[in-house]
Short mmCIF file of C-alpha atoms and ligand atoms in Angstrom, two decimals:
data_model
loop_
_atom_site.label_atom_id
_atom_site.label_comp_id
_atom_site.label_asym_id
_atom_site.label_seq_id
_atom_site.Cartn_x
_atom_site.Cartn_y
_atom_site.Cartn_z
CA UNK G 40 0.00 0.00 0.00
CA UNK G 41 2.94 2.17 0.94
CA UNK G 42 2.49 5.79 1.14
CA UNK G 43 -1.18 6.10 -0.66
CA UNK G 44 -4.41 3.69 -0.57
CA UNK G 45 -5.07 4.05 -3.69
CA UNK G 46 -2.14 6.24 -5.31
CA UNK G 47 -3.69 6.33 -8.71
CA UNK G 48 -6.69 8.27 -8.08
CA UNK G 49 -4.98 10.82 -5.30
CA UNK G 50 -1.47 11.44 -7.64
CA UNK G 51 -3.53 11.73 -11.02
CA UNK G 52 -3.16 15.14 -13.22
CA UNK G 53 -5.49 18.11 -12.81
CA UNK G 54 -6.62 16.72 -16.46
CA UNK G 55 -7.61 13.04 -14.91
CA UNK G 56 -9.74 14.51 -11.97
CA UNK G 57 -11.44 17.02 -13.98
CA UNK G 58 -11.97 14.27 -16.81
CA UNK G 59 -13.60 12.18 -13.89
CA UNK G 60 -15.20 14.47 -12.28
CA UNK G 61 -17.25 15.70 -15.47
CA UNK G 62 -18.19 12.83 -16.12
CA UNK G 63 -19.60 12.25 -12.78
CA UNK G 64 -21.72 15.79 -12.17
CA UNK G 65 -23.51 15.16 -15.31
CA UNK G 66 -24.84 11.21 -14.24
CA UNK G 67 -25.71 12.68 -10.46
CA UNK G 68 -27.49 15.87 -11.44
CA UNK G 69 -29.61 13.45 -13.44
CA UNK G 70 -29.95 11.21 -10.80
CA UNK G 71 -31.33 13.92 -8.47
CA UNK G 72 -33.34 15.45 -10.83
CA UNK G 73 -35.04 12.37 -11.38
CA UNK G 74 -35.28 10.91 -7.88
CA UNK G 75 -35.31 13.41 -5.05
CA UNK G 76 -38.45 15.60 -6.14
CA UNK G 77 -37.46 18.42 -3.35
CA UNK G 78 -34.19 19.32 -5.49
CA UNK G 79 -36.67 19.01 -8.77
CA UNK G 80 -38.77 21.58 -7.94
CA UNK G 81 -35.51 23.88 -6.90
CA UNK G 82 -34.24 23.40 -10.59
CA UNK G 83 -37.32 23.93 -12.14
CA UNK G 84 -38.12 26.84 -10.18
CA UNK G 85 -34.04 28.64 -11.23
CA UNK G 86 -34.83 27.14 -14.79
CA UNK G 87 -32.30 24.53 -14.90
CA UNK G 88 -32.77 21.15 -16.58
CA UNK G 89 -30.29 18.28 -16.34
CA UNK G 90 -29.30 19.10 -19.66
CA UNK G 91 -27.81 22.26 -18.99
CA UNK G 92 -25.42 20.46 -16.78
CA UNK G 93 -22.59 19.60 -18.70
CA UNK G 94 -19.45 19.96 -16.90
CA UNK G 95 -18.68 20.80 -13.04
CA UNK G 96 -18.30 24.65 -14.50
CA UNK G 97 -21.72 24.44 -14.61
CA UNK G 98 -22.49 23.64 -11.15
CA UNK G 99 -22.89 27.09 -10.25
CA UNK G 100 -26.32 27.10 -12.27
CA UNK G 101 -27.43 25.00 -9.55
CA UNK G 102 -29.71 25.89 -6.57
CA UNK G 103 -28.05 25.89 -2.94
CA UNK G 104 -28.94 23.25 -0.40
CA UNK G 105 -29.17 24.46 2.95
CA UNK G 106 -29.57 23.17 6.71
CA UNK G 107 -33.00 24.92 6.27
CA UNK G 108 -33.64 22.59 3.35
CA UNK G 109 -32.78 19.60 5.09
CA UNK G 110 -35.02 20.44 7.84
CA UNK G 111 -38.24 21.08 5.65
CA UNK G 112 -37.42 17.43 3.92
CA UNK G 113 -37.33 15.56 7.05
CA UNK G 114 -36.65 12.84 6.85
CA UNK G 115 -37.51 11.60 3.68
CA UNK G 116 -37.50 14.50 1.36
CA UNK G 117 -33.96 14.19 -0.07
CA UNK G 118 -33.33 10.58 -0.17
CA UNK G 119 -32.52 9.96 -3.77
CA UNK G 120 -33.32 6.11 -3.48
CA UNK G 121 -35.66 3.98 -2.24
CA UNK G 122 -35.20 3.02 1.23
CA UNK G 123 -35.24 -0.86 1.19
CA UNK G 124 -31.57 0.05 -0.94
CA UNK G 125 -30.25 1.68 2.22
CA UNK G 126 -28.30 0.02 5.08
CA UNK G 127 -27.57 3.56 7.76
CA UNK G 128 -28.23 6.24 8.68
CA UNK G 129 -26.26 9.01 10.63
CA UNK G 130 -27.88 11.99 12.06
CA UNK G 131 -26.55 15.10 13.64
CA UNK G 132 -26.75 16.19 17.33
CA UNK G 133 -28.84 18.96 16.27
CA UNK G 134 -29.90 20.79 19.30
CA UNK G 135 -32.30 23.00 17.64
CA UNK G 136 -35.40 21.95 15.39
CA UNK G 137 -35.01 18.75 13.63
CA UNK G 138 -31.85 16.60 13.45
CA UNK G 139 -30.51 16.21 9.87
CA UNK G 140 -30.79 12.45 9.20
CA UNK G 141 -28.27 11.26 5.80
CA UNK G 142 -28.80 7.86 4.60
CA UNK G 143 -26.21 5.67 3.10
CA UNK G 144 -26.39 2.09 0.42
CA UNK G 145 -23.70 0.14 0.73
CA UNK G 146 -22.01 1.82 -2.27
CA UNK G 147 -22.20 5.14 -0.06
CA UNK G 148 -20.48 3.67 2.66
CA UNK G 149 -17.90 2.22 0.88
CA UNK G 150 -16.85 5.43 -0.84
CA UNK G 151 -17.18 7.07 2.74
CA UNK G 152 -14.93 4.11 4.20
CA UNK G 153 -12.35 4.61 1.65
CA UNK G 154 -12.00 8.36 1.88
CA UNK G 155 -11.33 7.73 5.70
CA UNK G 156 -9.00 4.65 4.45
CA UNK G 157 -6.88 7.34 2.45
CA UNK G 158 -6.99 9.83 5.47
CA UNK G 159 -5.80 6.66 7.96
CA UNK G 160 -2.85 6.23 5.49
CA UNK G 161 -2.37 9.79 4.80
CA UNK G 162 -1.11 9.92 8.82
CA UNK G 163 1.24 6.74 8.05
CA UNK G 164 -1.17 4.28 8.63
CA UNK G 165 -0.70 0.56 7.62
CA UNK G 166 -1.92 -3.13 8.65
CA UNK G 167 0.59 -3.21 11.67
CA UNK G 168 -1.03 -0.47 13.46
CA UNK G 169 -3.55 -0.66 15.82
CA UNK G 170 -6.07 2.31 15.98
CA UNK G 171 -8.37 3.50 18.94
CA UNK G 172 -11.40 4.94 17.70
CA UNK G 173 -12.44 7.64 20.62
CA UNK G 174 -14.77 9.19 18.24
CA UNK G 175 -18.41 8.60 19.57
CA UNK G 176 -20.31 5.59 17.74
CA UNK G 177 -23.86 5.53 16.97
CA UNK G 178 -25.68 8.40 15.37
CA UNK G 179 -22.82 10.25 15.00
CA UNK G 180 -20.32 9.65 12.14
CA UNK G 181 -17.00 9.95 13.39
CA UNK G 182 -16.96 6.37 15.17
CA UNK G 183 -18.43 4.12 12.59
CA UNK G 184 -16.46 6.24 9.09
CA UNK G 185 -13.13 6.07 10.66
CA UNK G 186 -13.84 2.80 11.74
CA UNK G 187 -14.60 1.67 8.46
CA UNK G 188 -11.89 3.11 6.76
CA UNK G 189 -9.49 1.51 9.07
CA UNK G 190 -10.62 -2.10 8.66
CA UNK G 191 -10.15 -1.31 4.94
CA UNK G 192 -6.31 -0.53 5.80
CA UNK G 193 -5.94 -3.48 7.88
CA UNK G 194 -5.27 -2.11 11.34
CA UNK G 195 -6.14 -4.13 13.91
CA UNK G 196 -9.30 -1.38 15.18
CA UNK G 197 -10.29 -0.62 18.89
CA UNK G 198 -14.07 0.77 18.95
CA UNK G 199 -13.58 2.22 22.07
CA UNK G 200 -16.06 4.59 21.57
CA UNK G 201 -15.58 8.25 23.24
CA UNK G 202 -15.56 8.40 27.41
CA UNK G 203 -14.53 6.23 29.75
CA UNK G 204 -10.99 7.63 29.89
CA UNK G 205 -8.70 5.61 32.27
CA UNK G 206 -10.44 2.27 29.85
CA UNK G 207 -8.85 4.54 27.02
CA UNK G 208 -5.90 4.89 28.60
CA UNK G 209 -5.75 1.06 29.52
CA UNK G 210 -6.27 -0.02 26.15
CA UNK G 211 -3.91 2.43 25.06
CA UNK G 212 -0.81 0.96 27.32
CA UNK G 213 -1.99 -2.81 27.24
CA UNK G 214 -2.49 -3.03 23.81
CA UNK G 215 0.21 -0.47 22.44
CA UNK G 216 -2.09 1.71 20.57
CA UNK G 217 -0.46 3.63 17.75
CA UNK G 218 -3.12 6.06 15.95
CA UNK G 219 -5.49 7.57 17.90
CA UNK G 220 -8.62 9.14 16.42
CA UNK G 221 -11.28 11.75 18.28
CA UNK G 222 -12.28 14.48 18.34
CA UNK G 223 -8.53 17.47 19.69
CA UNK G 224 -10.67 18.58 22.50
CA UNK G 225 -10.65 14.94 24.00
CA UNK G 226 -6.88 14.07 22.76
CA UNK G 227 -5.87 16.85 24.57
CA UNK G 228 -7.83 15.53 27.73
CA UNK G 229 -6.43 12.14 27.42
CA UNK G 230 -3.19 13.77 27.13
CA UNK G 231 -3.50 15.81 30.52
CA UNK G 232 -5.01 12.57 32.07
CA UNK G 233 -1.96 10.38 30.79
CA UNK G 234 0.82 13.13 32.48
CA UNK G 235 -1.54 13.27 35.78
CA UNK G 236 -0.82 9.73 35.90
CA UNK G 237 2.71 10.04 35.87
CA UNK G 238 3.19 8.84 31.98
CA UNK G 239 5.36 10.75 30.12
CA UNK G 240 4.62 11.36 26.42
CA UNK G 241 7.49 8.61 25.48
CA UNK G 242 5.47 6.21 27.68
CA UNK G 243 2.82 5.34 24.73
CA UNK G 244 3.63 4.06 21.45
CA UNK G 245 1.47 6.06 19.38
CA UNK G 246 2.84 8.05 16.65
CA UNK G 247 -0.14 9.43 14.93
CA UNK G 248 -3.64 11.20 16.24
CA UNK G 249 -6.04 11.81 13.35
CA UNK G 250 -8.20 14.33 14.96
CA UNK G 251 -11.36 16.59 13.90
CA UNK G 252 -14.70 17.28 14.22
CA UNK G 253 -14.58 20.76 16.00
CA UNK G 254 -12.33 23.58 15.40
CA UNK G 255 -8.96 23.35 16.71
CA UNK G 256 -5.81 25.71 16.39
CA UNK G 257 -2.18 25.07 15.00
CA UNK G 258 -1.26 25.91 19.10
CA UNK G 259 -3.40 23.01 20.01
CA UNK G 260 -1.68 20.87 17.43
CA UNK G 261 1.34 21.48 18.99
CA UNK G 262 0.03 20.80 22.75
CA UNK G 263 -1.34 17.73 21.64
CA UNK G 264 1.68 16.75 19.48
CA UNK G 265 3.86 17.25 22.37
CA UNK G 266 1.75 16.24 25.24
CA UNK G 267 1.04 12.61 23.67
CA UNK G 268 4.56 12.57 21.28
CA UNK G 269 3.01 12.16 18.13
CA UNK G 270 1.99 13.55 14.69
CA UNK G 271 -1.60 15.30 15.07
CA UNK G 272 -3.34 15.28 11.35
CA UNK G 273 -6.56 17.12 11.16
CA UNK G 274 -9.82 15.26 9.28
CA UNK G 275 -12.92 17.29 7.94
CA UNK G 276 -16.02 16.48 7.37
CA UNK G 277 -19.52 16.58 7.70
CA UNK G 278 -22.66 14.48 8.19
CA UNK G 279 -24.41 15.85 5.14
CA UNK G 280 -21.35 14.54 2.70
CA UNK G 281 -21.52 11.28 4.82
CA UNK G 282 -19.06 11.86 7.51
CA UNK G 283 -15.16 12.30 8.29
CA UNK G 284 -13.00 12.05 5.39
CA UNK G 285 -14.39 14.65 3.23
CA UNK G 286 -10.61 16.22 3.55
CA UNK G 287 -7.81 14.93 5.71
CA UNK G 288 -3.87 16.41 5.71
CA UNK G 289 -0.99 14.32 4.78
CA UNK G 290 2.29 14.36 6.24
CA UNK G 291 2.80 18.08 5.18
CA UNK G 292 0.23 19.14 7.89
CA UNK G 293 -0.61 22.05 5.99
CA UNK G 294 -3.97 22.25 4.93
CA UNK G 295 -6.41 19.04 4.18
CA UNK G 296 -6.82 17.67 0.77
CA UNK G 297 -10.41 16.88 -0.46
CA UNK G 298 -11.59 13.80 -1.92
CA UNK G 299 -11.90 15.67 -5.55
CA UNK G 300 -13.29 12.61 -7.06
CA UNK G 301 -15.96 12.11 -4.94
CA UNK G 302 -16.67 16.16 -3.66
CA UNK G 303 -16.78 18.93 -5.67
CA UNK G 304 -15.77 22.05 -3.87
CA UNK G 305 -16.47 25.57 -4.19
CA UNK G 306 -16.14 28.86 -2.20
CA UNK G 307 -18.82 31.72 -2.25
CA UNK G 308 -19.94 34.77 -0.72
CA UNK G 309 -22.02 33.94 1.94
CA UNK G 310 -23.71 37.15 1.88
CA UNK G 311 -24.56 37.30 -1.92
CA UNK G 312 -23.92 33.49 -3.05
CA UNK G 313 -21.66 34.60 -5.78
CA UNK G 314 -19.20 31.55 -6.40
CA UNK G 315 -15.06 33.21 -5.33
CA UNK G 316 -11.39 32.55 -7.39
CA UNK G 317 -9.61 30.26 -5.83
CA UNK G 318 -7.66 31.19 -2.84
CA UNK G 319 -10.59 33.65 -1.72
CA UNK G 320 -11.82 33.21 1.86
CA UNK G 321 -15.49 32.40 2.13
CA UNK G 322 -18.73 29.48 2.68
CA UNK G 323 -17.23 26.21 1.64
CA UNK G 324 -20.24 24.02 -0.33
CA UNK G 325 -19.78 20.61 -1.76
CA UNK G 326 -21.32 18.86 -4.40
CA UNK G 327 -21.18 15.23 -3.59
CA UNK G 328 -20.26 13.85 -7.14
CA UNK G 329 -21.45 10.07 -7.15
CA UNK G 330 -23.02 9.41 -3.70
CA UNK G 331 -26.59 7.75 -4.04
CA UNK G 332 -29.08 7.76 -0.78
CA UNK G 333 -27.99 11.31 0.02
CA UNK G 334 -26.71 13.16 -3.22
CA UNK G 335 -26.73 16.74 -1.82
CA UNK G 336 -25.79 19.28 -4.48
CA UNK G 337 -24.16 22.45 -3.40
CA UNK G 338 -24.78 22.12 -0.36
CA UNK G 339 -23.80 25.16 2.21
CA UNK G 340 -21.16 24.19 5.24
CA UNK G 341 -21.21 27.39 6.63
CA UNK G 342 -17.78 27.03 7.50
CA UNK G 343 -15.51 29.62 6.44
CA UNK G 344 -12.69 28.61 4.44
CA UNK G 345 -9.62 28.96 1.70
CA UNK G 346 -8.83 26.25 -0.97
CA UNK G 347 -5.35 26.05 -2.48
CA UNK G 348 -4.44 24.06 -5.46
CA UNK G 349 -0.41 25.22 -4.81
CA UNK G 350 1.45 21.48 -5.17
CA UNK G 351 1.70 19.35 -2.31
CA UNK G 352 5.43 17.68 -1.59
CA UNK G 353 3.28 14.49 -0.60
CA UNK G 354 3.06 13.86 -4.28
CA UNK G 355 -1.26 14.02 -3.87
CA UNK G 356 -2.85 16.00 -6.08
CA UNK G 357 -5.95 16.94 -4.59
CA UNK G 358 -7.13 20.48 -3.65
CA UNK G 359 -6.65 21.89 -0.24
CA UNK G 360 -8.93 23.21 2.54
CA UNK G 361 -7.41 25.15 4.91
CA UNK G 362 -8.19 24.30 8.83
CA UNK G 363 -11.79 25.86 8.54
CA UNK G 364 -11.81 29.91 10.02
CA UNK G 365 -14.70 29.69 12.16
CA UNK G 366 -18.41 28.56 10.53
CA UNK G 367 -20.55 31.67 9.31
CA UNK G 368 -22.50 30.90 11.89
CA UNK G 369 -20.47 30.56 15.05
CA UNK G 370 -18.81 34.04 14.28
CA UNK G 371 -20.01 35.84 17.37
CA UNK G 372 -20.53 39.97 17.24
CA UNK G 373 -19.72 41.48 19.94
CA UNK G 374 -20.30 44.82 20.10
CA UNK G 375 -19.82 44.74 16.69
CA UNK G 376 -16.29 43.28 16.43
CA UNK G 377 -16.51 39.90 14.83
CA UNK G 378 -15.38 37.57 17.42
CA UNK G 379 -14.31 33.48 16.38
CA UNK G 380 -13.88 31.34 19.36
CA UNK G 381 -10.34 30.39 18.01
CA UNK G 382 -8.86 33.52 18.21
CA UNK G 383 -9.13 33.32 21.78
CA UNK G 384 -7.74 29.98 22.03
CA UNK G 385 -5.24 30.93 19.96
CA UNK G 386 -4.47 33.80 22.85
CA UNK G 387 -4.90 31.64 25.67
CA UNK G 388 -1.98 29.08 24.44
CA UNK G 389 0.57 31.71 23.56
CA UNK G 390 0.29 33.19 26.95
CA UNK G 391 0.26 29.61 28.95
CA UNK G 392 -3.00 29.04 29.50
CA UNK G 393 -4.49 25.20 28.26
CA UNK G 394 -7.05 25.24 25.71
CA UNK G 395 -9.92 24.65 28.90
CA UNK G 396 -12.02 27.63 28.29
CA UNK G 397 -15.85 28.48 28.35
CA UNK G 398 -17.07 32.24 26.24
CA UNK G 399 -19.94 33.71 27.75
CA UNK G 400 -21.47 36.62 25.65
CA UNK G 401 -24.80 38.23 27.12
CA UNK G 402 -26.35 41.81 26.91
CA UNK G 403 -26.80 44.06 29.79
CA UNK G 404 -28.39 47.47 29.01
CA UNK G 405 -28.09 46.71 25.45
CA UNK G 406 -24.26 46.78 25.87
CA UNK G 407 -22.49 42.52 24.65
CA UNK G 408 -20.23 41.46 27.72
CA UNK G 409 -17.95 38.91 27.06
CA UNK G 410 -16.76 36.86 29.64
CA UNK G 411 -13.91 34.30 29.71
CA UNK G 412 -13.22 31.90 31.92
CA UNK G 413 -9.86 29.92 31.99
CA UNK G 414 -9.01 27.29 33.84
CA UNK G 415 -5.76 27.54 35.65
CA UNK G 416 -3.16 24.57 35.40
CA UNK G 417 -1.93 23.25 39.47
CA UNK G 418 1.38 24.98 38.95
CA UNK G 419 -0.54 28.38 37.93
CA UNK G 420 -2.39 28.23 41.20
CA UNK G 421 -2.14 31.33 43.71
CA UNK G 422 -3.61 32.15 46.89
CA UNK G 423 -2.83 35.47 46.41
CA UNK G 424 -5.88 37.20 45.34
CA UNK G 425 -3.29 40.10 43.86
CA UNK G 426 -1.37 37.57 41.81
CA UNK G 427 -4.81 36.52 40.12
CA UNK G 428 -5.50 40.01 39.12
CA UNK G 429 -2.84 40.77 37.99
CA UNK G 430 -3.00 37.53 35.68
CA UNK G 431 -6.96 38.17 34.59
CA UNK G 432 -5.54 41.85 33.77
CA UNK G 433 -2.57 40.77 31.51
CA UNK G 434 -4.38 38.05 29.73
CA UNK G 435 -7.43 40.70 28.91
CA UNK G 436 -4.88 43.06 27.58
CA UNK G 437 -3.69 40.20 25.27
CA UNK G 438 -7.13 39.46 24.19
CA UNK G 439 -8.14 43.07 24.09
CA UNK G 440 -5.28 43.10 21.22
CA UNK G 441 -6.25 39.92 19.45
CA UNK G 442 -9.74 40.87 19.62
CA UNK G 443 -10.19 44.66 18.93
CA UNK G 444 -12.42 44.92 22.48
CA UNK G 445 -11.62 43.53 26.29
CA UNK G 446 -13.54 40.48 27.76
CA UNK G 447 -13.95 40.13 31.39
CA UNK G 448 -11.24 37.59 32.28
CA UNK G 449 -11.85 35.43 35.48
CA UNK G 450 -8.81 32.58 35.88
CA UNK G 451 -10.39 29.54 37.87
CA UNK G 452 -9.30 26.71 39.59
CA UNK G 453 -7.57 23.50 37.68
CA UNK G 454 -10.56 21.43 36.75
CA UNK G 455 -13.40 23.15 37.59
CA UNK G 456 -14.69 23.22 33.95
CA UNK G 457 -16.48 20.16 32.82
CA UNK G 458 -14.44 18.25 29.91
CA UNK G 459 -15.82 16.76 26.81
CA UNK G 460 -15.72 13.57 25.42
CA UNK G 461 -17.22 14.37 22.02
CA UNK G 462 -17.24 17.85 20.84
CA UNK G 463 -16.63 20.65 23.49
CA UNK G 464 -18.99 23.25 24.35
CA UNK G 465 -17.43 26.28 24.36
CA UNK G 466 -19.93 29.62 24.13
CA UNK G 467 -22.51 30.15 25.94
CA UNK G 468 -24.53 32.91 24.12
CA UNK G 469 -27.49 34.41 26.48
CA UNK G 470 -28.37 37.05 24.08
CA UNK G 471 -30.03 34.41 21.82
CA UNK G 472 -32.17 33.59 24.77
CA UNK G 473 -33.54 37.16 25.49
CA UNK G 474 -35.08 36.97 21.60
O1 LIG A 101 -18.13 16.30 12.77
C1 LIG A 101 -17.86 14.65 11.02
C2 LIG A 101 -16.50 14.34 11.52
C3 LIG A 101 -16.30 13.33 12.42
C4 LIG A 101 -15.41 15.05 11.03
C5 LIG A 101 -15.03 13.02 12.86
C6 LIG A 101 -14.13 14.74 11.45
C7 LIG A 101 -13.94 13.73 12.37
P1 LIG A 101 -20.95 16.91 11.99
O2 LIG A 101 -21.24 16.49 13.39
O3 LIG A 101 -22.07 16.91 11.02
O4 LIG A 101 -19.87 15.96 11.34
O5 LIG A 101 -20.27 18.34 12.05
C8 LIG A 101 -19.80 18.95 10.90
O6 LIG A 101 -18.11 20.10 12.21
O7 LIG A 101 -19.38 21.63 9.25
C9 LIG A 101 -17.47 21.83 10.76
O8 LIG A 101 -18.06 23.02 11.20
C10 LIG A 101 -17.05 21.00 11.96
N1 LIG A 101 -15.83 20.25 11.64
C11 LIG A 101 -15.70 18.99 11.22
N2 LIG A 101 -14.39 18.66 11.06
C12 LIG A 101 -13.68 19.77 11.39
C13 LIG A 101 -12.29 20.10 11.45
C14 LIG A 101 -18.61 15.71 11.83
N3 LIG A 101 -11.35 19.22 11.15
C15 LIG A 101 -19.17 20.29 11.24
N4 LIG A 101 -11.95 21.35 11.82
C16 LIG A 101 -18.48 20.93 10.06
C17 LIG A 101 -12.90 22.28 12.14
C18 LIG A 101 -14.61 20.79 11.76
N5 LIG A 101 -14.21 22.02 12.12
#
């Protein structure tokens, strides 16, 4: 297998993927039109037939999908096959309205499996590793896709699920895990919970962590690359394009390449729609090229995002995402500064803080607050109620220069916020709840 999984399709020429992916947008765009009524009556009602689909420069005379569309077709409204020729579903968390439920054949789900198979080997994967899955399993897709794809490779696969951390970390030592996959948030727990057990990063003998899910920051990388002594590769993806795998970084670390001949990717103006030139920041959308249960078209991420095509020293070919900016929709205003949650991580690791923070934004006489609290690490720790103030003032100066406006800083005690095991919650936004 070596350094690919399947080195034909990720090495071949700009020419090959375009030739394949052409080929592809025109059989799927008649396969929705003719099966998934919902996305019909959104081509007849922009004027576009099949026919005018004859190349992926085309796509952008297609409608937009949005989570608002897959919330009016619950559950059944985009499936683009009958439903005795599915074998899954996934569904999202969704903590507001209806979840979005994708369905999968088994021709889906092998695709999906060997996207993750080519992210598993991407991070130097091969049959004599053994990989911990910490990603959740059930509804949600991280578990069961990376799973998958790491059967495919031949690792001998631990579905540990996510939680239960000293089991993780008793797997991890008795069985000599070597790739671990969850979501950073949790690696970086596990990491703190091998050290507080008197490990040291050496102890293990993993070398890779294929990690994603949530936003994380190139400081975080590093934490979690040094805490655990491994390689940290970041994996994208999203429930509505079946699950992780989507995009996943090689061993450049710099930026993930999409699966080109299975997504087709574009970049637009959120505000307007207008499709962007390459290396424009912006919505990511995919068009999922040959997928058949769930064959969402243009379909809107929200997550803000750059693509690259600048050559990769990995040899692969494939266009790059970079680490996605924020989502369009996370971006928090405050007073009207646009604020992203990683920007303040990003603060909080250059000045020596960990990455165990909760944002609260609320309104008080129609002026935001923003208050941050940061957990302090043991050695951190002062009695001194003048030494803490004088840290919460420092670290709001930092953040005040990061930001463009102050939060309210208040440093607590090691521990005292609640840890994740899936994806962490990290704003609280009461102004949403005075609506
Ligand atoms: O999070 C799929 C996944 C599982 C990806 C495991 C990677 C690993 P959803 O729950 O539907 O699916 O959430 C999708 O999560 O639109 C992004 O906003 C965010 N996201 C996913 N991967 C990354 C990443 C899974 N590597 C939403 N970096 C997406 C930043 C990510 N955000």
């Amino acid at each position: 297998m070596g350094k690919y999984y399947q080195e034909e399709i990720e090495t071949a020429s700009r020419e090959e993927i375009l030739k394949i992916q052409n080929e592809k947008i025109v059989k799927q765009v008649k396969h929705v039109y003719e099966n998934v009524p919902y996305y019909r009556n959104l081509m007849d009602e922009k004027g576009v037939k099949p026919e005018d689909i004859k190349s992926v420069d085309d796509i952008k005379k297609l409608p937009f999908l949005s989570k608002a569309d897959l919330r009016d077709a619950y559950p059944y409204g985009l499936l683009g096959t009958d439903l005795k020729n599915c074998v899954r579903i996934h569904s999202t968390s969704g903590t507001t309205g209806r979840r979005v439920v994708a369905f999968y054949t088994q021709h889906d789900v092998d695709l999906w499996e060997e996207c993750c198979a080519r992210a598993i080997v991407a991070a130097g994967g091969t049959k004599d590793d053994v990989i911990q899955v910490a990603y959740g399993y059930g509804l949600f897709t991280g578990g069961f896709g990376v799973h998958g794809g790491s059967q495919k490779v031949g690792c001998l696969t631990l579905p540990m699920s996510s939680g239960n951390t000293e089991r993780q970390i008793q797997f991890m030592m008795d069985l000599g895990s070597t790739i671990l996959c969850c979501t950073p948030s949790y690696a970086a727990f596990i990491g703190e919970s091998l050290a507080e057990k008197g490990y040291k990063p050496t102890d293990n003998k993993l070398k890779a962590g294929i990690f994603g899910a949530e936003p994380w920051t190139e400081e975080m990388r590093r934490e979690i690359e040094k805490s655990l002594g491994i390689k940290a590769y970041d994996i994208y993806g999203l429930t509505e394009s079946s699950g992780p795998g989507v995009a996943y970084e090689c061993e450049e670390q710099k930026g993930m390449h999409i699966n080109e001949d299975h997504f087709y990717a574009e970049i637009i103006d959120p505000d307007t729609g207008e499709t962007l030139p390459e290396g424009s920041k912006g919505e990511l959308v995919f068009t999922s090229l040959d997928k058949e249960a769930f064959p969402l078209l243009r379909y809107r991420t929200k997550d803000i995002c750059v693509l690259t095509r600048e050559k990769c020293a990995c040899g692969r070919t494939h266009i790059k995402m970079c680490k996605p900016m924020g989502r369009s929709d996370d971006m928090m205003i405050i007073r009207g500064v646009n604020v992203f949650p990683s920007q303040i991580e990003t603060v909080l690791i250059k000045e020596g803080y960990t990455p165990n923070y909760l944002i609260e934004v609320d309104r008080v006489k129609n002026t935001d607050t923003l208050d941050i609290s940061v957990e302090l690490q043991p050695g951190q720790f002062s009695d001194k109620v003048s030494d803490i103030q004088a840290k919460e003032k420092a670290l709001e100066g930092a953040m005040r220069t990061m930001l463009g406006i102050g939060p309210k800083i208040h440093l607590v005690p090691p521990k005292s916020i609640a840890r994740s095991e899936g994806k962490a919650v990290r704003v609280i936004d009461k102004r949403k709840l005075h609506d």
